[in-house]
Coordinates of C-alpha atoms in Angstrom, one line a residue:
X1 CA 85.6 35.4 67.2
X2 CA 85.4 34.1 71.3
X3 CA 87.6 31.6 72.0
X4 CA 84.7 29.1 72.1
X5 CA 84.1 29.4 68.7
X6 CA 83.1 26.1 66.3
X7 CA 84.3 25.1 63.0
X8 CA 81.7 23.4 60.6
X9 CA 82.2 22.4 57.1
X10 CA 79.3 22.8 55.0
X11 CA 78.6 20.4 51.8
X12 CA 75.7 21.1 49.0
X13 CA 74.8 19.3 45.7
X14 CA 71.8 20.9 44.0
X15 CA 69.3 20.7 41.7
X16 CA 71.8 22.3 38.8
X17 CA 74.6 19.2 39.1
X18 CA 77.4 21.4 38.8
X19 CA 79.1 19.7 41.7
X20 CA 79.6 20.3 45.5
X21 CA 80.0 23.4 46.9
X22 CA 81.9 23.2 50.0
X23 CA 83.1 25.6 52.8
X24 CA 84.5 26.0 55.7
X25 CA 82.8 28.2 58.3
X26 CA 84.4 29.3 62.2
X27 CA 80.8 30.2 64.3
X28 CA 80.5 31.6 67.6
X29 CA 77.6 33.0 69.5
X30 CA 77.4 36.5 69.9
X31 CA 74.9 36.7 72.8
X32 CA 73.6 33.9 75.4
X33 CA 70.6 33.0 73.6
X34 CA 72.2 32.7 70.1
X35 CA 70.0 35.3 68.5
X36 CA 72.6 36.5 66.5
X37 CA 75.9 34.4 65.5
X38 CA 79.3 35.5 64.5
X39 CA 81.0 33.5 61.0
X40 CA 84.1 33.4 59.5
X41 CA 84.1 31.6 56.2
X42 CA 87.8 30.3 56.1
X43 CA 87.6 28.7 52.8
X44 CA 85.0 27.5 50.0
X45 CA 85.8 25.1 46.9
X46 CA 83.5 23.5 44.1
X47 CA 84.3 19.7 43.4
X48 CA 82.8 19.5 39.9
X49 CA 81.4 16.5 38.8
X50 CA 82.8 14.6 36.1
X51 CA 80.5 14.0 33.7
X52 CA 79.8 10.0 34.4
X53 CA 78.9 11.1 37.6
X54 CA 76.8 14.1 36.4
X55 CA 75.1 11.2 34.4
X56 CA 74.8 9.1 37.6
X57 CA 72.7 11.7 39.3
X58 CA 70.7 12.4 36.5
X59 CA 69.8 9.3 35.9
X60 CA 68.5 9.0 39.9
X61 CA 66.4 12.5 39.3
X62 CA 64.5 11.0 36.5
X63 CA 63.9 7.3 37.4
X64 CA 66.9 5.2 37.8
X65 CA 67.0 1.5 38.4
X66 CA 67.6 0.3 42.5
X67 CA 71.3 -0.1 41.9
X68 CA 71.5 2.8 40.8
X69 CA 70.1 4.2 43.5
X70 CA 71.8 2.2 45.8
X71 CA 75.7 2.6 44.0
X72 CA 74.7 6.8 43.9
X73 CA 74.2 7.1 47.8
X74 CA 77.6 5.4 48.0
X75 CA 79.6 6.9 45.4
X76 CA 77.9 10.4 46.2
X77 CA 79.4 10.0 50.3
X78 CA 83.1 9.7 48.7
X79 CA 83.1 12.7 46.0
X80 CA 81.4 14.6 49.6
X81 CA 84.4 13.3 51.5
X82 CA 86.9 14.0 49.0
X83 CA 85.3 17.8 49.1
X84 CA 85.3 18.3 52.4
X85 CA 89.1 17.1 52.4
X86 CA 90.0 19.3 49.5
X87 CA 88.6 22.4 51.5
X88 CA 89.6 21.5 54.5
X89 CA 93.1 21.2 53.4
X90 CA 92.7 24.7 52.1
X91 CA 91.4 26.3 55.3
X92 CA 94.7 24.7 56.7
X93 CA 92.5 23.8 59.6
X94 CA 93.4 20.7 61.7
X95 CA 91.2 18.2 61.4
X96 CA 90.9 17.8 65.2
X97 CA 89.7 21.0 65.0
X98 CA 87.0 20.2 63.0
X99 CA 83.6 19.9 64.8
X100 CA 81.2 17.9 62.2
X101 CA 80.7 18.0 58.6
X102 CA 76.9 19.4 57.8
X103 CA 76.0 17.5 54.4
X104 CA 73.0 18.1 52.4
X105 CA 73.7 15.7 49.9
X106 CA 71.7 15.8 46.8
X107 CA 67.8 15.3 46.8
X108 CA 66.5 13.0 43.8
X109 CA 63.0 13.6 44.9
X110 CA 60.8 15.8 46.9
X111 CA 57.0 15.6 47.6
X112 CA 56.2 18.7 49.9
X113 CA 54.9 18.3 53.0
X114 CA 55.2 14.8 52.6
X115 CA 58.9 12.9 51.9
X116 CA 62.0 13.9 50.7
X117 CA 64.5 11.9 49.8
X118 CA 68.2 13.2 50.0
X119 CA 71.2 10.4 49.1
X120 CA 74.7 10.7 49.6
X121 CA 75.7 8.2 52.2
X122 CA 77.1 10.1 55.9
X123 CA 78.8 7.1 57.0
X124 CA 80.7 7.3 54.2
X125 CA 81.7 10.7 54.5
X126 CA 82.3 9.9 58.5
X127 CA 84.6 6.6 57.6
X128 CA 86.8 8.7 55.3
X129 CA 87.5 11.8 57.3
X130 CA 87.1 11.0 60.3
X131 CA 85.0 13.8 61.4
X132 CA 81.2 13.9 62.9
X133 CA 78.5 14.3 60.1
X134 CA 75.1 15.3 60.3
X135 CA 73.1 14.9 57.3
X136 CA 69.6 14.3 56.4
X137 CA 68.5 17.6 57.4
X138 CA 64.7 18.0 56.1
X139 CA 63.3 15.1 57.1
X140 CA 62.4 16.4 60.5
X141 CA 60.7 19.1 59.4
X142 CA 58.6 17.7 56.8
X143 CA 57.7 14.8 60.2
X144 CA 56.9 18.1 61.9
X145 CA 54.2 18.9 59.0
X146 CA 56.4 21.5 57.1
X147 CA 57.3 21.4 53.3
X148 CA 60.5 20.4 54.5
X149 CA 61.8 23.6 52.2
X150 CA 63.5 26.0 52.3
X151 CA 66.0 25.5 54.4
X152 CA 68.4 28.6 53.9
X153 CA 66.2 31.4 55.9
X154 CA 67.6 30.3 59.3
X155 CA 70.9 31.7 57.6
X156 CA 69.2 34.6 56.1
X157 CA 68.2 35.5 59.6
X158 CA 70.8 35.0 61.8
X159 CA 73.8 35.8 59.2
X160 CA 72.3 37.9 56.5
X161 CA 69.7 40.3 57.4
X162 CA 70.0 43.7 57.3
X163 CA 70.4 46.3 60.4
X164 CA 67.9 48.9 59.2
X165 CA 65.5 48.1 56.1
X166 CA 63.7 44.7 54.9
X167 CA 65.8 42.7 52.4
X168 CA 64.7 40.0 50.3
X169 CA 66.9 37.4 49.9
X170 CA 66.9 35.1 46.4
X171 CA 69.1 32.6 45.4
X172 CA 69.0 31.5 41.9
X173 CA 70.1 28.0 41.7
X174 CA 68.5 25.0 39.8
X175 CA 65.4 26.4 41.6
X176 CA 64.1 30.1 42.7
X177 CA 63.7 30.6 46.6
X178 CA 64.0 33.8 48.5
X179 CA 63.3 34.8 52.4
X180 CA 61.7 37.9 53.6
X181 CA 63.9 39.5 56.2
X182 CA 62.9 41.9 58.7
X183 CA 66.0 44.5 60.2
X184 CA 67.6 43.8 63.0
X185 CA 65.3 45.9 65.2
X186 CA 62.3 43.5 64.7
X187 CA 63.0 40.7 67.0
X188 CA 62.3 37.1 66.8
X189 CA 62.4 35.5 63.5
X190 CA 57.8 35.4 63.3
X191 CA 58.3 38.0 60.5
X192 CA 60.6 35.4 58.0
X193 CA 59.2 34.0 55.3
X194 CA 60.6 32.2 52.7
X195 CA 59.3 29.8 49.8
X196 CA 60.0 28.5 46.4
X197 CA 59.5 31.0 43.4
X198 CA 59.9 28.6 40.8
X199 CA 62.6 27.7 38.2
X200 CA 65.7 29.3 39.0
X201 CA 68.6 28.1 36.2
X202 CA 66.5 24.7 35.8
X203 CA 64.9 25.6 32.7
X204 CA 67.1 27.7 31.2
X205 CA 69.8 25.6 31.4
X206 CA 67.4 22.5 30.3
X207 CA 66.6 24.5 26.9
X208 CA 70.0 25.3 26.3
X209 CA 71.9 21.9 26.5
X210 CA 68.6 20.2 24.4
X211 CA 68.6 23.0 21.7
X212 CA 72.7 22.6 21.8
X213 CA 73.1 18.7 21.8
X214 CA 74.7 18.9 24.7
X215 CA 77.1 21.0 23.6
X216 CA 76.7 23.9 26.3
X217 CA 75.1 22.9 29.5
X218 CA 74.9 26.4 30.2
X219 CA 74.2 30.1 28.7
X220 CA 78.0 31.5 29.5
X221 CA 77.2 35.3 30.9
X222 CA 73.8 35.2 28.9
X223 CA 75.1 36.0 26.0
X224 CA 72.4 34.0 23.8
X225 CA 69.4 35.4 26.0
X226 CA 70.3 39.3 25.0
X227 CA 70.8 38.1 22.1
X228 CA 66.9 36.7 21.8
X229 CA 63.5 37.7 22.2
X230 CA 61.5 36.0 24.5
X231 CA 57.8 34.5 23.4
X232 CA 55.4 36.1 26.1
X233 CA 52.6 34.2 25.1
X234 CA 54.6 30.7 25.8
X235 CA 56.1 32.3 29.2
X236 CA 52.2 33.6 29.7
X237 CA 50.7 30.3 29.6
X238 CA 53.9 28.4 31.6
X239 CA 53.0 30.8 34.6
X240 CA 49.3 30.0 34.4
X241 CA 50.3 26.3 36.7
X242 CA 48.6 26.1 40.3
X243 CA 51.9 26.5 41.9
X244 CA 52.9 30.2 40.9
X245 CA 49.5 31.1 42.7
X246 CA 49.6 29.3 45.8
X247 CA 49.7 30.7 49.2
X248 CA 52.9 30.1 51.0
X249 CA 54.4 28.0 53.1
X250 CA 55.3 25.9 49.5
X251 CA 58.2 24.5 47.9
X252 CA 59.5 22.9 44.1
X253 CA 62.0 21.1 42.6
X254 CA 63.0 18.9 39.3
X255 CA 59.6 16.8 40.1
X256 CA 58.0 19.8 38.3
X257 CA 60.6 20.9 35.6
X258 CA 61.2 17.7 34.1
X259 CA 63.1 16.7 30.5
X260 CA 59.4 16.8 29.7
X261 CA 59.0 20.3 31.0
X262 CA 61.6 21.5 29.1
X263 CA 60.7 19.0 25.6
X264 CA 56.7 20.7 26.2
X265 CA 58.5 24.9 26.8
X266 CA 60.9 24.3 23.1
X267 CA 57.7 22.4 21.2
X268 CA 54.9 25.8 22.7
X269 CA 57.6 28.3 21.8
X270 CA 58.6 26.9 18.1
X271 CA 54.3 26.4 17.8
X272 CA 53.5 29.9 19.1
X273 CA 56.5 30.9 16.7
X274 CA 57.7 29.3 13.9
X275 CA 61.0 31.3 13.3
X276 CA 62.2 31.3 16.8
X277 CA 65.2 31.1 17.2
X278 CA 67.5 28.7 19.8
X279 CA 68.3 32.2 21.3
X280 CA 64.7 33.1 21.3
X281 CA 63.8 30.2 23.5
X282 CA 66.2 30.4 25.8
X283 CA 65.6 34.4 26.1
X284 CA 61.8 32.6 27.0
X285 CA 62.8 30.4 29.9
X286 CA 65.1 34.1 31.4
X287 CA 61.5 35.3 31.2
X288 CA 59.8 32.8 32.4
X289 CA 62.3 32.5 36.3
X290 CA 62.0 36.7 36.3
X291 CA 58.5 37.1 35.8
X292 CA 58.1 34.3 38.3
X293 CA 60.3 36.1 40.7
X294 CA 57.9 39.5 40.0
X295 CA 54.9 37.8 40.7
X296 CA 55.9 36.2 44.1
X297 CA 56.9 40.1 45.1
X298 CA 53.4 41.3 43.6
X299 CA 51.4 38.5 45.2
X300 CA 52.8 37.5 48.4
X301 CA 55.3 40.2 49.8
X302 CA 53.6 43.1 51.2
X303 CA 56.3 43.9 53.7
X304 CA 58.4 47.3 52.7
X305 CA 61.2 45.8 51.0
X306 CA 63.7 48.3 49.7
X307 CA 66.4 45.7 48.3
X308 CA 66.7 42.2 47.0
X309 CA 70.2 40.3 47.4
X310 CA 70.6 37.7 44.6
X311 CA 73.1 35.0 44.9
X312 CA 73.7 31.5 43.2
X313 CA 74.5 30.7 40.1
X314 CA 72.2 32.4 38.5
X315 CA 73.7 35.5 39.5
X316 CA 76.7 34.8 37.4
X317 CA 73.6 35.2 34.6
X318 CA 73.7 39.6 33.9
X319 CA 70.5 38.8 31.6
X320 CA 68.9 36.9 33.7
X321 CA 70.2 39.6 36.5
X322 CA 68.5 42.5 34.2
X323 CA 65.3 40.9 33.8
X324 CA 64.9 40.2 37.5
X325 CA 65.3 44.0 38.3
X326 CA 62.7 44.8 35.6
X327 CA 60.1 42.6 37.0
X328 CA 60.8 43.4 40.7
X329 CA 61.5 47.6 39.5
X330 CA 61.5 50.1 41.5
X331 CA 62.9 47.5 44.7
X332 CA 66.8 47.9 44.6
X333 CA 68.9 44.7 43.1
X334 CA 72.0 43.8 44.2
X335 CA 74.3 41.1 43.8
X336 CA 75.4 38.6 46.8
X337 CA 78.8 39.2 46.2
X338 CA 79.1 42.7 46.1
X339 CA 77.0 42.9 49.8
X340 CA 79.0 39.3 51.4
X341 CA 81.6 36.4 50.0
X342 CA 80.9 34.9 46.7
X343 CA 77.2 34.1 46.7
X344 CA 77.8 30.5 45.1
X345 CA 79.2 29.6 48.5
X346 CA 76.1 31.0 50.4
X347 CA 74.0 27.3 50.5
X348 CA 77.4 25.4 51.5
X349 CA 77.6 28.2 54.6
X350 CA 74.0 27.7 55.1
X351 CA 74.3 24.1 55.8
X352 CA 77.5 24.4 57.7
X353 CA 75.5 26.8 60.1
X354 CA 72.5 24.0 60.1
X355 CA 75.6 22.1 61.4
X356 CA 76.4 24.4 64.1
X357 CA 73.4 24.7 65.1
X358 CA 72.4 20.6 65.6
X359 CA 75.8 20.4 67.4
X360 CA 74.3 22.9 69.7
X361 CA 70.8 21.5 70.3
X362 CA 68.7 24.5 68.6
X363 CA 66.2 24.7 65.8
X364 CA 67.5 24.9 62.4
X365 CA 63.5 25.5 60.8
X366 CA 62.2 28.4 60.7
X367 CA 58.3 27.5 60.9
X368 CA 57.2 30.6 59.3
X369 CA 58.4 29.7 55.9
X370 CA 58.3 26.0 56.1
X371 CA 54.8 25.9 58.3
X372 CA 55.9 23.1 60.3
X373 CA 54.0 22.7 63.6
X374 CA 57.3 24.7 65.4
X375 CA 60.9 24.6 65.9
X376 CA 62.9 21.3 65.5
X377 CA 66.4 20.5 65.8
X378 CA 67.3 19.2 61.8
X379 CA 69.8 16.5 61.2
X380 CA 71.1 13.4 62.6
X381 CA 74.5 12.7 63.4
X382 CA 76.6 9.8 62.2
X383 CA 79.4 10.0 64.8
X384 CA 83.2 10.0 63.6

């Protein structure tokens, strides 16, 4: 790293609720026009949410009343700043040295090309640290005429692309997004393109806490999806919506996989069968994010991609893992972690490199996969 190097710390809630993923990133330039950038990650954390809070933001994804909207931005700013303590404590990095905090906060709604609406209050986060924050991140690009989303290519670009072949880049959180990276040698970032491929753990984590009570928010390692056979015909007719067949730029969220989504995939699969089993179903909704993965390849990637890098949590699924590399076979599959850091911190360095790259006055968007009208500088910065 040069000796002008900047330290960011990077904060993102997403659509699974698990918490905040938070890290701390040192960035430097490597050339004069910033085409390529140098990182660091110094340390990365996950503040989980309790479950009243978990509750909280549940409540604001599905329809909450106005105080609860109101008390969630607030609250949501101090378990942010308490993360970005916690981790900054752990990178044992003055906070002098700190040069913002880059917060995505947690979107409760998204209408693509239109609004997004992200809460988790930055004055908050500025008041208790006592650090820069810039926050609200996609609003420019959606004024700009983009969907706003996703976001995460500008990292895939400058940070993760690879020297000599195409990659594919898909992260596997609540919801399925992946960018299309060129190698090094093709300059200029005209050839990204990135978009939403559906449901990353959304559903499959939906099925599994309503078929368990509540009881596991979460198939542990996938163990009940090998253990199942997924319904084609219900994963069939879920892939026949608009949205798996729609051009790119274009991006999804929890507006489409609702707690009605998930009631209407359980009440198809027990119709279309009625012995299946809770493993069955959830061995369905694995199907139904891999087979949306394999379409996006078959439909809208042309390009000569010889691997895919998968990250989030998702990639902690080794069934869900499998079934990706069937429907994407022969294309090489390889895991985040084994290629970078752990890929569960990749969105938290993302934003933290959004950060970096406000505090330097240079686009975060990359128009290509969000088709805004061009380049915009994202964020807005709630001073210290």
């Amino acid at each position: 790293m040069t000796s002008d190097s900047t330290v960011v710390v990077g904060l993102m809630s997403g659509t699974s609720l698990d918490g905040v993923s938070a890290a701390v990133v040192r960035f430097s330039d490597r050339d004069a026009q910033g085409t390529a950038i140098d990182f660091e990650l110094l340390a990365y954390d996950v503040r989980a949410y309790a479950e009243e809070e978990r509750a909280l933001l549940a409540r604001c994804l599905t329809g909450a009343s106005p105080e609860d909207y109101c008390r969630a931005h607030f609250e949501l700013g101090g378990w942010l700043a308490r993360a970005a303590t916690s981790v900054i404590a752990q990178a044992g990095v003055p906070r002098r040295e700190i040069a913002a905090i880059a917060s995505h906060g947690q979107t409760v709604w998204h209408v693509p090309a239109h609004s997004t609406w992200q809460i988790g209050q930055a004055a908050t986060i500025a008041e208790r640290t006592g650090i820069p924050v810039v926050s609200d991140f996609r609003a420019r690009d959606i004024a700009a005429g983009g969907q706003g989303a996703p976001l995460v290519p500008i990292a895939d670009t400058l940070l993760f692309r690879a020297p000599d072949r195409w990659r594919v880049l898909q992260n596997l959180g609540g919801i399925g997004n992946l960018t299309v990276v060129p190698p090094s040698s093709v300059s200029g970032d005209g050839a990204v393109r990135a978009f939403d491929t559906g449901p990353g753990v959304v559903v499959i984590d939906g099925v599994t806490m309503r078929l368990t009570s509540g009881a596991e928010r979460f198939d542990r390692d996938g163990t009940r999806a090998a253990a199942g056979k997924a319904i084609d015909s219900v994963v069939t007719a879920a892939l026949e919506h608009p949205y798996y067949r729609a051009d790119p730029p274009k991006s999804t969220g929890r507006e489409l996989y609702t707690p009605a989504f998930i009631d209407d995939f359980i009440a198809r699969s027990r119709a279309a069968d009625g012995s299946a089993t809770t493993n069955d179903i959830i061995a369905s909704a694995v199907a139904l994010t891999a087979r949306s993965i394999g379409m996006a390849f078959q439909r809208f990637i042309p390009e000569p991609v010889e691997e895919i890098v998968i990250s989030g949590g998702g990639a902690k699924n080794p069934t869900l893992v499998a079934a990706i590399a069937q429907s994407v076979a022969p294309i090489q599959v390889r895991l985040f972690d084994d290629v970078f850091f752990d890929g569960e911190a990749k969105e938290a360095v993302a934003f933290a490199l959004l950060g970096y790259l406000h505090l330097r006055g240079r686009a975060g968007n990359v128009p290509s996969a969000t088709g805004a009208r061009g380049p915009r500088i994202l964020g807005s910065l709630t001073p210290a």
